[in-house]
Short mmCIF file of C-alpha atoms in Angstrom, two decimals:
data_model
loop_
_atom_site.label_atom_id
_atom_site.label_comp_id
_atom_site.label_asym_id
_atom_site.label_seq_id
_atom_site.Cartn_x
_atom_site.Cartn_y
_atom_site.Cartn_z
CA MET A 1 -7.69 12.67 -15.15
CA ALA A 2 -5.02 14.78 -16.76
CA SER A 3 -1.82 13.05 -17.66
CA VAL A 4 1.21 13.93 -15.63
CA SER A 5 3.25 14.51 -18.75
CA THR A 6 1.82 18.03 -18.98
CA ALA A 7 3.60 18.99 -15.79
CA THR A 8 6.81 20.25 -17.34
CA VAL A 9 6.63 23.19 -15.03
CA VAL A 10 9.77 25.02 -14.13
CA PRO A 11 9.05 25.85 -10.51
CA ALA A 12 9.50 29.34 -9.24
CA PHE A 13 12.22 28.35 -6.81
CA ALA A 14 13.64 25.35 -8.65
CA ARG A 15 16.45 25.63 -11.10
CA ALA A 16 18.74 23.27 -12.95
CA SER A 17 21.11 21.60 -10.59
CA ARG A 18 24.80 22.27 -10.57
CA ALA A 19 27.33 19.48 -10.37
CA THR A 20 26.60 17.67 -7.11
CA PRO A 21 23.21 16.03 -6.66
CA ALA A 22 23.67 15.45 -2.95
CA ALA A 23 22.88 18.35 -0.71
CA ALA A 24 26.06 19.98 0.41
CA ASN A 25 26.70 21.75 3.65
CA SER A 26 27.35 25.20 2.31
CA GLY A 27 27.29 26.71 5.79
CA ASP A 28 24.42 28.93 4.67
CA ALA A 29 21.04 27.78 5.94
CA ARG A 30 19.26 29.80 3.25
CA ALA A 31 21.20 28.32 0.35
CA PRO A 32 19.06 25.93 -1.72
CA SER A 33 19.69 22.20 -1.54
CA ASP A 34 20.35 20.52 -4.90
CA PHE A 35 19.07 17.00 -5.48
CA THR A 36 17.25 14.69 -7.84
CA LEU A 37 13.87 13.09 -7.30
CA THR A 38 11.75 10.77 -9.45
CA VAL A 39 8.06 11.64 -9.45
CA ASN A 40 5.60 9.38 -11.27
CA GLY A 41 8.44 8.02 -13.37
CA ARG A 42 9.89 11.40 -14.32
CA ASP A 43 13.29 12.49 -13.07
CA HIS A 44 13.52 15.99 -11.67
CA ARG A 45 16.64 17.94 -10.77
CA LEU A 46 15.73 20.41 -8.10
CA ALA A 47 17.18 23.15 -5.97
CA VAL A 48 14.89 24.15 -3.14
CA ASP A 49 15.03 25.55 0.35
CA SER A 50 15.82 22.74 2.84
CA ARG A 51 12.64 23.55 4.73
CA THR A 52 10.45 22.52 1.78
CA SER A 53 8.26 19.53 2.57
CA LEU A 54 7.74 16.88 -0.06
CA LEU A 55 4.09 17.98 -0.07
CA ASP A 56 4.93 21.61 -0.87
CA LEU A 57 7.48 20.49 -3.46
CA LEU A 58 4.81 18.48 -5.28
CA ARG A 59 2.13 21.14 -5.08
CA GLU A 60 4.02 24.43 -5.34
CA HIS A 61 7.10 23.49 -7.34
CA LEU A 62 6.00 20.64 -9.59
CA ALA A 63 2.36 21.77 -9.97
CA LEU A 64 1.09 18.34 -8.93
CA THR A 65 -1.82 19.59 -6.85
CA GLY A 66 -3.63 16.26 -6.59
CA THR A 67 -1.88 15.60 -3.29
CA LYS A 68 -3.75 17.63 -0.66
CA LYS A 69 -2.65 19.59 2.39
CA GLY A 70 -5.00 18.92 5.30
CA CYS A 71 -3.40 19.40 8.71
CA ASP A 72 0.29 19.71 7.66
CA HIS A 73 1.19 17.86 10.88
CA GLY A 74 0.88 14.17 10.02
CA GLN A 75 -2.50 13.77 11.65
CA CYS A 76 -4.97 13.49 8.74
CA GLY A 77 -3.38 11.51 5.89
CA ALA A 78 -4.62 13.80 3.08
CA CYS A 79 -1.04 14.19 1.81
CA THR A 80 -0.29 10.45 1.59
CA VAL A 81 2.00 9.46 -1.29
CA LEU A 82 4.09 6.38 -2.03
CA LEU A 83 7.84 6.71 -1.47
CA ASP A 84 9.66 3.78 -3.09
CA GLY A 85 6.29 2.03 -2.95
CA ARG A 86 5.66 2.62 0.78
CA ARG A 87 2.96 5.00 1.96
CA VAL A 88 4.17 8.05 3.88
CA VAL A 89 2.77 11.44 4.81
CA SER A 90 4.45 13.94 2.51
CA CYS A 91 3.87 16.86 4.91
CA LEU A 92 6.38 15.45 7.44
CA THR A 93 8.85 14.37 4.75
CA LEU A 94 11.51 16.93 3.94
CA ALA A 95 11.87 17.02 0.15
CA VAL A 96 15.65 17.09 0.42
CA ALA A 97 15.57 13.95 2.58
CA ALA A 98 13.65 12.13 -0.19
CA GLN A 99 16.49 12.75 -2.65
CA GLY A 100 17.21 9.94 -5.07
CA ARG A 101 13.95 8.16 -4.29
CA ALA A 102 10.81 7.48 -6.33
CA VAL A 103 7.53 9.20 -5.47
CA THR A 104 4.11 8.11 -6.73
CA THR A 105 1.22 10.53 -6.43
CA ILE A 106 -2.44 10.33 -7.41
CA GLU A 107 -1.50 11.79 -10.82
CA GLY A 108 0.73 8.78 -11.47
CA LEU A 109 -1.93 6.08 -11.14
CA ALA A 110 -3.90 6.16 -14.40
CA LYS A 111 -2.29 4.26 -17.26
CA ASN A 112 -3.11 5.07 -20.90
CA GLY A 113 -6.17 7.01 -19.86
CA GLU A 114 -7.48 4.11 -17.78
CA LEU A 115 -8.13 4.65 -14.10
CA HIS A 116 -6.35 2.53 -11.50
CA PRO A 117 -8.72 -0.13 -10.08
CA MET A 118 -8.74 1.71 -6.75
CA GLN A 119 -9.75 5.00 -8.41
CA GLN A 120 -12.54 3.19 -10.27
CA ALA A 121 -13.68 1.48 -7.07
CA PHE A 122 -13.95 4.82 -5.24
CA ILE A 123 -16.20 6.09 -8.06
CA ASP A 124 -18.24 2.89 -8.16
CA HIS A 125 -18.93 3.02 -4.42
CA ASP A 126 -19.32 6.79 -4.11
CA ALA A 127 -16.54 6.60 -1.52
CA PHE A 128 -16.35 10.36 -0.92
CA GLN A 129 -18.45 13.45 -0.53
CA CYS A 130 -16.30 16.59 -0.70
CA GLY A 131 -13.37 14.62 -2.14
CA TYR A 132 -10.61 16.52 -0.38
CA CYS A 133 -9.24 13.50 1.48
CA THR A 134 -9.73 11.20 -1.52
CA PRO A 135 -6.28 11.32 -3.16
CA GLY A 136 -4.71 10.44 0.19
CA GLN A 137 -7.34 7.75 0.81
CA ILE A 138 -6.65 6.18 -2.60
CA MET A 139 -2.86 6.22 -2.22
CA SER A 140 -3.18 4.75 1.26
CA ALA A 141 -5.70 2.14 0.08
CA ILE A 142 -3.39 0.95 -2.70
CA ALA A 143 -0.58 0.48 -0.17
CA CYS A 144 -3.01 -1.20 2.22
CA VAL A 145 -3.83 -3.84 -0.43
CA ASN A 146 -0.20 -4.26 -1.45
CA GLU A 147 0.82 -4.77 2.20
CA GLY A 148 -1.74 -7.57 2.53
CA HIS A 149 -3.70 -5.57 5.11
CA ALA A 150 -7.01 -5.50 3.24
CA GLU A 151 -8.11 -9.10 3.72
CA THR A 152 -10.96 -8.32 6.13
CA ASP A 153 -13.15 -5.26 6.77
CA ALA A 154 -11.65 -5.01 10.26
CA ASP A 155 -8.15 -4.95 8.79
CA ILE A 156 -9.15 -2.32 6.24
CA ARG A 157 -10.55 -0.09 8.99
CA GLU A 158 -7.45 -0.52 11.16
CA TYR A 159 -4.90 -0.03 8.41
CA MET A 160 -6.78 2.90 6.86
CA SER A 161 -7.08 4.69 10.23
CA GLY A 162 -4.36 7.16 9.26
CA ASN A 163 -6.68 8.73 6.68
CA LEU A 164 -9.43 10.85 8.17
CA CYS A 165 -12.63 11.69 6.25
CA ARG A 166 -14.64 14.50 7.80
CA CYS A 167 -17.57 13.65 5.52
CA ALA A 168 -17.47 10.20 7.16
CA ALA A 169 -17.59 8.21 3.92
CA TYR A 170 -15.89 5.38 5.78
CA PRO A 171 -18.37 2.55 4.98
CA ASN A 172 -18.11 3.31 1.27
CA ILE A 173 -14.32 3.58 1.45
CA VAL A 174 -14.16 0.12 3.03
CA ALA A 175 -16.45 -1.18 0.25
CA ALA A 176 -14.23 0.41 -2.41
CA VAL A 177 -11.07 -1.15 -0.98
CA ARG A 178 -12.85 -4.50 -0.82
CA GLN A 179 -13.78 -4.22 -4.51
CA ALA A 180 -10.36 -3.06 -5.68
CA ARG A 181 -8.44 -5.77 -3.83
CA PRO A 182 -9.13 -8.64 -6.28
CA ALA A 183 -8.99 -6.25 -9.24
CA MET A 184 -5.49 -5.13 -8.20
CA LYS A 185 -4.38 -8.74 -7.86
CA THR A 186 -5.74 -9.51 -11.33
CA ALA A 187 -4.08 -6.43 -12.76
CA SER A 188 -0.72 -7.34 -11.22
CA ARG A 189 -0.93 -10.79 -12.85
CA ASP A 190 -1.52 -9.32 -16.30
CA MET B 1 9.89 27.03 10.00
CA ARG B 2 13.26 28.56 10.70
CA PRO B 3 16.13 28.02 8.26
CA PHE B 4 18.56 25.22 9.01
CA ILE B 5 21.60 23.66 7.41
CA TYR B 6 20.84 20.18 6.10
CA GLU B 7 23.59 17.57 6.06
CA ARG B 8 23.35 13.99 4.88
CA VAL B 9 25.94 11.65 6.36
CA SER B 10 27.07 8.25 5.11
CA ASP B 11 28.77 6.81 8.19
CA TRP B 12 28.18 6.92 11.91
CA ALA B 13 31.45 8.62 12.78
CA ALA B 14 30.59 11.44 10.39
CA ALA B 15 27.17 11.74 12.01
CA THR B 16 28.43 12.23 15.53
CA GLN B 17 31.31 14.41 14.35
CA ALA B 18 28.84 16.63 12.52
CA ALA B 19 26.65 16.89 15.60
CA GLY B 20 29.46 17.18 18.12
CA GLY B 21 31.68 19.55 16.17
CA GLY B 22 29.54 22.67 16.20
CA ALA B 23 28.29 22.25 19.73
CA SER B 24 27.35 25.90 20.03
CA ALA B 25 24.54 25.64 17.48
CA PRO B 26 21.52 23.43 18.24
CA VAL B 27 21.75 20.23 16.20
CA SER B 28 19.12 17.57 15.57
CA TYR B 29 19.41 14.17 13.95
CA LEU B 30 16.82 13.38 11.30
CA ALA B 31 15.53 9.83 10.85
CA GLY B 32 11.79 9.48 10.14
CA GLY B 33 11.17 13.14 10.93
CA THR B 34 7.67 12.49 12.24
CA THR B 35 8.37 14.32 15.50
CA LEU B 36 11.15 16.65 14.39
CA VAL B 37 9.56 18.16 11.26
CA ASP B 38 6.23 18.51 13.08
CA LEU B 39 7.79 20.39 16.02
CA MET B 40 10.02 22.50 13.77
CA ARG B 41 6.93 23.63 11.86
CA LEU B 42 5.30 24.51 15.19
CA ASP B 43 8.48 26.45 16.14
CA VAL B 44 8.86 24.28 19.25
CA MET B 45 12.13 22.75 18.04
CA ARG B 46 14.61 25.11 16.44
CA PRO B 47 17.71 23.23 15.29
CA GLN B 48 20.16 25.25 13.24
CA ARG B 49 21.61 22.10 11.72
CA VAL B 50 19.82 18.89 10.81
CA ILE B 51 21.93 15.75 10.32
CA ASP B 52 20.10 13.21 8.12
CA ILE B 53 21.17 9.70 9.18
CA ASN B 54 18.80 7.76 6.91
CA ALA B 55 21.59 6.73 4.53
CA LEU B 56 22.92 4.54 7.36
CA GLN B 57 19.90 2.24 7.45
CA ASP B 58 21.41 -0.24 4.97
CA GLY B 59 23.96 -1.33 7.57
CA ARG B 60 23.79 -3.20 10.83
CA TYR B 61 21.67 -0.61 12.57
CA GLY B 62 18.90 -1.00 10.03
CA ARG B 63 18.42 -4.67 10.87
CA ILE B 64 16.79 -6.95 13.44
CA GLU B 65 18.82 -9.88 14.73
CA LEU B 66 17.54 -12.68 16.95
CA GLY B 67 20.21 -14.57 18.90
CA GLN B 68 20.44 -16.97 21.83
CA ASN B 69 20.81 -14.12 24.29
CA GLY B 70 18.09 -11.92 22.97
CA LEU B 71 16.88 -9.56 20.32
CA ARG B 72 18.86 -6.72 18.79
CA LEU B 73 16.86 -3.94 17.14
CA GLY B 74 18.76 -1.47 14.98
CA ALA B 75 17.79 2.13 15.68
CA LEU B 76 17.03 2.81 12.01
CA VAL B 77 14.57 -0.06 11.66
CA ARG B 78 11.15 1.44 10.89
CA MET B 79 8.28 0.82 13.29
CA ALA B 80 6.24 -1.00 10.61
CA ASP B 81 9.07 -3.40 9.84
CA ALA B 82 9.72 -4.26 13.48
CA ALA B 83 5.98 -4.70 14.14
CA ALA B 84 5.69 -7.14 11.22
CA HIS B 85 8.92 -9.04 11.90
CA PRO B 86 8.14 -12.76 12.50
CA ASP B 87 10.75 -13.17 15.28
CA VAL B 88 9.47 -10.08 17.10
CA ARG B 89 5.85 -11.21 16.83
CA HIS B 90 6.56 -14.77 17.94
CA HIS B 91 9.17 -14.34 20.67
CA TYR B 92 8.47 -10.79 21.86
CA PRO B 93 4.76 -10.11 21.19
CA VAL B 94 4.66 -7.16 23.61
CA ILE B 95 7.19 -5.36 21.41
CA GLY B 96 5.34 -6.07 18.18
CA GLN B 97 2.00 -5.04 19.66
CA SER B 98 3.33 -1.83 21.22
CA LEU B 99 4.54 -0.75 17.77
CA GLN B 100 1.51 -1.99 15.87
CA LEU B 101 -0.93 -0.13 18.13
CA ALA B 102 0.92 3.18 17.71
CA ALA B 103 0.35 5.94 15.14
CA SER B 104 -0.85 5.12 11.61
CA ALA B 105 0.44 2.88 8.83
CA GLN B 106 2.03 5.89 7.14
CA LEU B 107 3.81 7.09 10.28
CA ARG B 108 4.95 3.57 11.16
CA ASN B 109 6.54 3.32 7.70
CA MET B 110 8.49 6.52 8.39
CA ALA B 111 9.37 6.54 12.08
CA SER B 112 12.56 4.84 13.26
CA LEU B 113 12.84 2.88 16.52
CA GLY B 114 15.55 5.22 17.79
CA GLY B 115 13.43 8.26 17.13
CA ASN B 116 10.36 6.58 18.56
CA VAL B 117 11.74 6.40 22.09
CA LEU B 118 12.78 10.07 21.87
CA GLN B 119 9.42 11.38 20.65
CA ARG B 120 8.33 14.47 22.53
CA THR B 121 5.26 14.84 24.68
CA ARG B 122 1.87 15.68 23.14
CA CYS B 123 1.13 18.17 25.97
CA THR B 124 -0.82 20.89 24.17
CA TYR B 125 0.88 23.64 26.16
CA PHE B 126 4.27 22.33 25.08
CA ARG B 127 3.23 22.11 21.43
CA ASP B 128 1.61 25.55 21.27
CA VAL B 129 4.17 28.35 21.55
CA SER B 130 1.44 30.92 22.14
CA TYR B 131 1.38 29.65 25.75
CA ALA B 132 4.26 31.34 27.53
CA ALA B 133 4.26 28.97 30.50
CA CYS B 134 5.98 25.70 29.70
CA ASN B 135 8.98 24.66 31.77
CA LYS B 136 9.89 22.02 29.21
CA ARG B 137 9.98 24.44 26.27
CA ASN B 138 10.94 27.55 28.17
CA PRO B 139 12.69 26.68 31.47
CA GLY B 140 11.49 28.67 34.45
CA SER B 141 8.31 29.92 32.78
CA GLY B 142 5.90 27.75 34.76
CA CYS B 143 3.49 24.98 33.81
CA ALA B 144 0.18 25.88 32.19
CA ALA B 145 -1.09 22.31 32.47
CA LEU B 146 -1.10 22.09 36.29
CA ALA B 147 -4.10 24.41 36.54
CA GLY B 148 -5.15 24.08 32.92
CA VAL B 149 -6.83 21.46 30.79
CA ASN B 150 -4.92 18.38 31.90
CA ARG B 151 -7.14 15.45 30.93
CA MET B 152 -4.30 13.83 28.94
CA HIS B 153 -1.59 14.48 31.51
CA ALA B 154 0.40 12.20 33.78
CA VAL B 155 -0.61 10.92 37.22
CA LEU B 156 2.75 9.21 37.89
CA GLY B 157 6.22 10.74 37.89
CA GLY B 158 5.11 14.37 37.69
CA SER B 159 6.43 17.33 39.63
CA ASP B 160 5.37 20.85 40.51
CA HIS B 161 7.14 21.90 37.31
CA CYS B 162 5.76 19.49 34.70
CA ILE B 163 3.11 16.78 34.32
CA ALA B 164 3.53 16.14 30.58
CA THR B 165 2.85 12.54 29.59
CA TYR B 166 5.44 10.41 27.84
CA PRO B 167 3.51 9.63 24.65
CA GLY B 168 5.19 6.45 23.38
CA ASP B 169 4.21 2.78 23.51
CA PHE B 170 7.38 0.94 22.42
CA GLY B 171 9.27 2.39 25.40
CA GLN B 172 6.97 0.57 27.81
CA ALA B 173 7.79 -2.77 26.14
CA LEU B 174 11.52 -2.00 26.31
CA ILE B 175 11.54 -1.01 29.96
CA ALA B 176 9.41 -3.99 30.98
CA LEU B 177 11.86 -6.38 29.30
CA ASP B 178 15.02 -4.77 30.78
CA ALA B 179 16.32 -3.64 27.40
CA THR B 180 19.60 -1.80 27.01
CA VAL B 181 20.43 1.05 24.63
CA ASP B 182 23.61 1.23 22.58
CA LEU B 183 24.89 4.78 22.05
CA ILE B 184 27.69 6.39 20.10
CA SER B 185 29.15 9.86 20.39
CA PRO B 186 32.40 11.60 19.47
CA ASP B 187 33.68 10.36 22.85
CA GLY B 188 33.02 6.71 21.92
CA ALA B 189 30.41 4.03 22.44
CA ARG B 190 28.53 3.10 25.61
CA THR B 191 25.56 0.98 26.61
CA ILE B 192 23.04 2.02 29.24
CA PRO B 193 19.88 0.41 30.62
CA PHE B 194 16.80 1.68 28.80
CA ALA B 195 15.41 2.47 32.25
CA LYS B 196 18.16 5.11 32.61
CA LEU B 197 17.52 6.82 29.27
CA HIS B 198 14.61 9.04 30.30
CA ARG B 199 14.62 11.51 33.19
CA GLN B 200 11.61 12.35 35.27
CA PRO B 201 10.86 16.07 35.03
CA GLY B 202 11.76 17.07 38.60
CA ASP B 203 12.76 20.73 38.47
CA THR B 204 14.41 20.40 35.04
CA PRO B 205 11.66 19.17 32.71
CA ASP B 206 13.58 20.54 29.72
CA GLN B 207 16.16 17.79 30.24
CA GLU B 208 14.28 14.73 29.05
CA THR B 209 17.05 12.15 28.58
CA MET B 210 20.52 11.24 29.76
CA LEU B 211 21.92 11.56 26.22
CA ARG B 212 25.04 13.69 25.93
CA PRO B 213 25.35 16.39 23.26
CA GLY B 214 25.67 14.72 19.86
CA GLU B 215 25.05 11.25 21.27
CA LEU B 216 23.07 8.94 19.03
CA ILE B 217 21.08 5.75 19.65
CA VAL B 218 22.29 2.97 17.34
CA SER B 219 20.45 -0.09 18.67
CA PHE B 220 18.42 -1.69 21.46
CA THR B 221 19.15 -5.10 22.96
CA VAL B 222 16.33 -7.00 24.61
CA PRO B 223 17.52 -9.94 26.73
CA ALA B 224 15.88 -13.32 26.26
CA GLY B 225 13.83 -14.60 29.16
CA PRO B 226 11.13 -17.12 29.96
CA TRP B 227 8.57 -14.28 30.20
CA THR B 228 8.95 -12.77 26.73
CA ARG B 229 6.54 -15.09 24.91
CA ARG B 230 3.73 -14.70 27.45
CA SER B 231 3.58 -10.98 26.92
CA LEU B 232 1.19 -8.40 25.53
CA TYR B 233 0.54 -4.69 25.20
CA LEU B 234 -2.93 -3.40 26.07
CA LYS B 235 -3.75 0.16 25.03
CA VAL B 236 -6.88 2.10 26.01
CA ARG B 237 -7.62 5.29 24.08
CA ASP B 238 -10.32 7.73 23.03
CA ARG B 239 -10.76 6.09 19.63
CA GLN B 240 -10.13 2.55 18.48
CA SER B 241 -7.09 3.30 16.32
CA TYR B 242 -4.55 6.01 15.55
CA GLU B 243 -4.58 7.66 18.99
CA PHE B 244 -2.27 8.08 21.95
CA ALA B 245 -2.94 6.04 25.07
CA LEU B 246 -5.08 7.26 27.93
CA ALA B 247 -3.69 4.25 29.76
CA SER B 248 -1.69 1.27 28.61
CA ALA B 249 0.11 -1.71 30.10
CA ALA B 250 3.02 -3.81 28.90
CA VAL B 251 2.95 -7.14 30.69
CA ALA B 252 5.23 -10.20 30.49
CA LEU B 253 4.75 -13.24 32.74
CA ASP B 254 6.71 -16.34 33.58
CA LEU B 255 4.26 -18.82 35.14
CA GLU B 256 4.95 -22.14 36.81
CA ASP B 257 1.89 -24.29 37.49
CA GLY B 258 -0.19 -21.14 37.21
CA ALA B 259 1.83 -19.20 39.79
CA VAL B 260 3.87 -16.14 38.90
CA ARG B 261 7.60 -16.80 38.92
CA GLU B 262 8.43 -13.44 37.35
CA ALA B 263 6.21 -10.56 36.26
CA ARG B 264 7.41 -7.63 34.16
CA ILE B 265 5.08 -4.65 34.07
CA ALA B 266 5.26 -1.16 32.58
CA LEU B 267 2.61 1.52 32.26
CA GLY B 268 1.99 4.05 29.51
CA GLY B 269 -0.26 7.06 28.98
CA VAL B 270 -0.24 7.77 32.71
CA ALA B 271 3.36 8.72 33.48
CA THR B 272 5.97 11.32 32.55
CA VAL B 273 8.47 8.65 31.43
CA PRO B 274 8.28 4.96 30.43
CA TRP B 275 7.11 3.62 33.80
CA ARG B 276 8.22 0.34 35.33
CA ALA B 277 5.78 -0.87 38.00
CA ALA B 278 8.18 -2.77 40.27
CA ASP B 279 5.79 -2.72 43.24
CA ALA B 280 3.11 -4.43 41.16
CA GLU B 281 5.61 -7.04 40.02
CA ALA B 282 6.61 -7.77 43.64
CA ALA B 283 2.96 -8.04 44.68
CA LEU B 284 2.40 -10.81 42.12
CA ARG B 285 5.46 -12.96 42.78
CA GLY B 286 4.44 -16.47 43.80
CA LYS B 287 0.73 -15.71 43.35
CA THR B 288 -1.83 -17.06 40.93
CA ILE B 289 -3.31 -14.29 38.82
CA ASP B 290 -6.99 -13.80 39.56
CA GLU B 291 -9.23 -10.77 40.11
CA GLN B 292 -8.00 -10.35 43.70
CA THR B 293 -4.26 -10.54 43.01
CA ALA B 294 -4.55 -8.46 39.85
CA MET B 295 -6.39 -5.78 41.83
CA ALA B 296 -3.73 -5.81 44.54
CA ALA B 297 -1.01 -5.42 41.89
CA ALA B 298 -2.86 -2.56 40.22
CA ASP B 299 -3.38 -0.81 43.55
CA ALA B 300 0.36 -1.16 44.23
CA ALA B 301 1.22 0.24 40.79
CA PHE B 302 -0.83 3.39 41.36
CA ALA B 303 -0.20 3.83 45.10
CA GLY B 304 1.77 7.02 44.45
CA ALA B 305 -0.48 8.38 41.69
CA GLN B 306 -1.63 11.98 41.85
CA GLY B 307 -4.47 13.40 39.79
CA HIS B 308 -4.71 17.05 38.77
CA GLY B 309 -8.44 17.41 38.15
CA HIS B 310 -9.35 16.49 34.59
CA ASN B 311 -7.02 13.50 34.63
CA ASP B 312 -8.20 12.01 37.95
CA PHE B 313 -9.99 9.28 35.98
CA LYS B 314 -6.66 7.95 34.73
CA ILE B 315 -5.87 6.43 38.13
CA GLU B 316 -8.89 4.13 38.05
CA LEU B 317 -8.59 3.61 34.27
CA GLY B 318 -4.91 2.73 34.62
CA LYS B 319 -5.67 0.18 37.34
CA ARG B 320 -8.40 -1.45 35.27
CA THR B 321 -6.14 -1.50 32.22
CA LEU B 322 -3.41 -3.28 34.16
CA ARG B 323 -5.87 -5.75 35.70
CA ARG B 324 -7.22 -6.66 32.28
CA ALA B 325 -3.72 -6.97 30.81
CA LEU B 326 -2.63 -9.29 33.62
CA ARG B 327 -5.71 -11.52 33.25
CA GLN B 328 -5.24 -11.67 29.47
CA ALA B 329 -1.53 -12.45 29.71
CA ALA B 330 -2.13 -15.21 32.28
CA ALA B 331 -4.75 -16.77 29.98
CA LEU B 332 -2.57 -16.71 26.85
CA GLU B 333 -1.96 -20.07 25.24
CA ILE B 334 1.69 -20.21 24.23
#
């Protein structure tokens, strides 16, 4: 997996912020909103149209295309990211409303070239076919474990229900989460 | 999505001033955004200004407080946090369950309690602007659902102008427990019964609530009562998780020697608004809950129900859902 540090992209519609980081009411709906956002540990100063979703900001402005657009209406979970450590759907999150907060995407998981235990578990269990939903599944699964909602298979199924997989890799996804759970606990103790 | 002016406010007075000041332009408050951003992208909601109130969640209205007289839920508490709250789960299980059984983990992390009760219907004709006829979206244009595909639509509280189902779950718990809603606006603060918040469609289905322009929900208060612990939310849906109700029941019982002293019942998935089933409650008073009395209560709850073809099954399903909920609540060990 490529390291996020390569993503020093200057987005087409983003530019260096002027003085105020908070979005101001300029009275012009088409004026860009200026704000700061931390993505995978990197601070970004941005100026984007207020309509921009966090999902489109990541993909189109910061070139972090690991986060996928499925339905764009909060129904499929493909766009799941962590916002201050909590899982959310980035399609229904306005980027400007996430100002000042910390986003973690699939690109931010691997450390020193080593996959996150959940990424490794998905590979070990072949927990995907086409792979399109997988970044969202993995982000959601990490939160699921951190929330303490991965203690039983029934809990995993219930708390992963916001992530749809049209290839129906569900049994293997449950197995992957089951494997990663103790590995994540071990890793967090290290 | 149409352009809008985004404003982030840091106190409640600024929020209502911002919304009340430019009354000519449509204004929406933004909390979790799970309904608003969705419907703006569909071009169903078209606010020209969006007032982000999320910075206010660190204060009183982002907290849950349990007192002698009841439970106070701040409007900016997220669904996931209220569902997991130990006091909610122990003393008011119907509230915790109604939130836990709704949406997905991601959406529950985002959506606020205040926004939850104001979520818009999932009626496909309302959500799809390519249908011209929708009295809720476009007053006076007609209702495509009455003679259309109406399997998900309401059998209670509808009119000749609209049969769109109220989609929420939490609202049923609130109305069953006689909750009140605290509101602020540029004109000041007021408290109203939750039961008065939503309006049945009648001939003005576009007017969904009694909220005044710029008025904002800041908290809910749920009175304590001997029925709150023996309570549950039962939700029946097309798939096991992450789906809106076909039929649901919020039930709270106060029993004395097995007989019903007080029953609190609300129905979801079947009505145009959060639906209190007062006739069913009256039918149970003084009775022991068994198959016969539960059936009589369910029949009373749906006495005025009207099917529209595809959704005829909801009348029988709703009755069976309520019967099961009553039997389960009566059998709870508390």
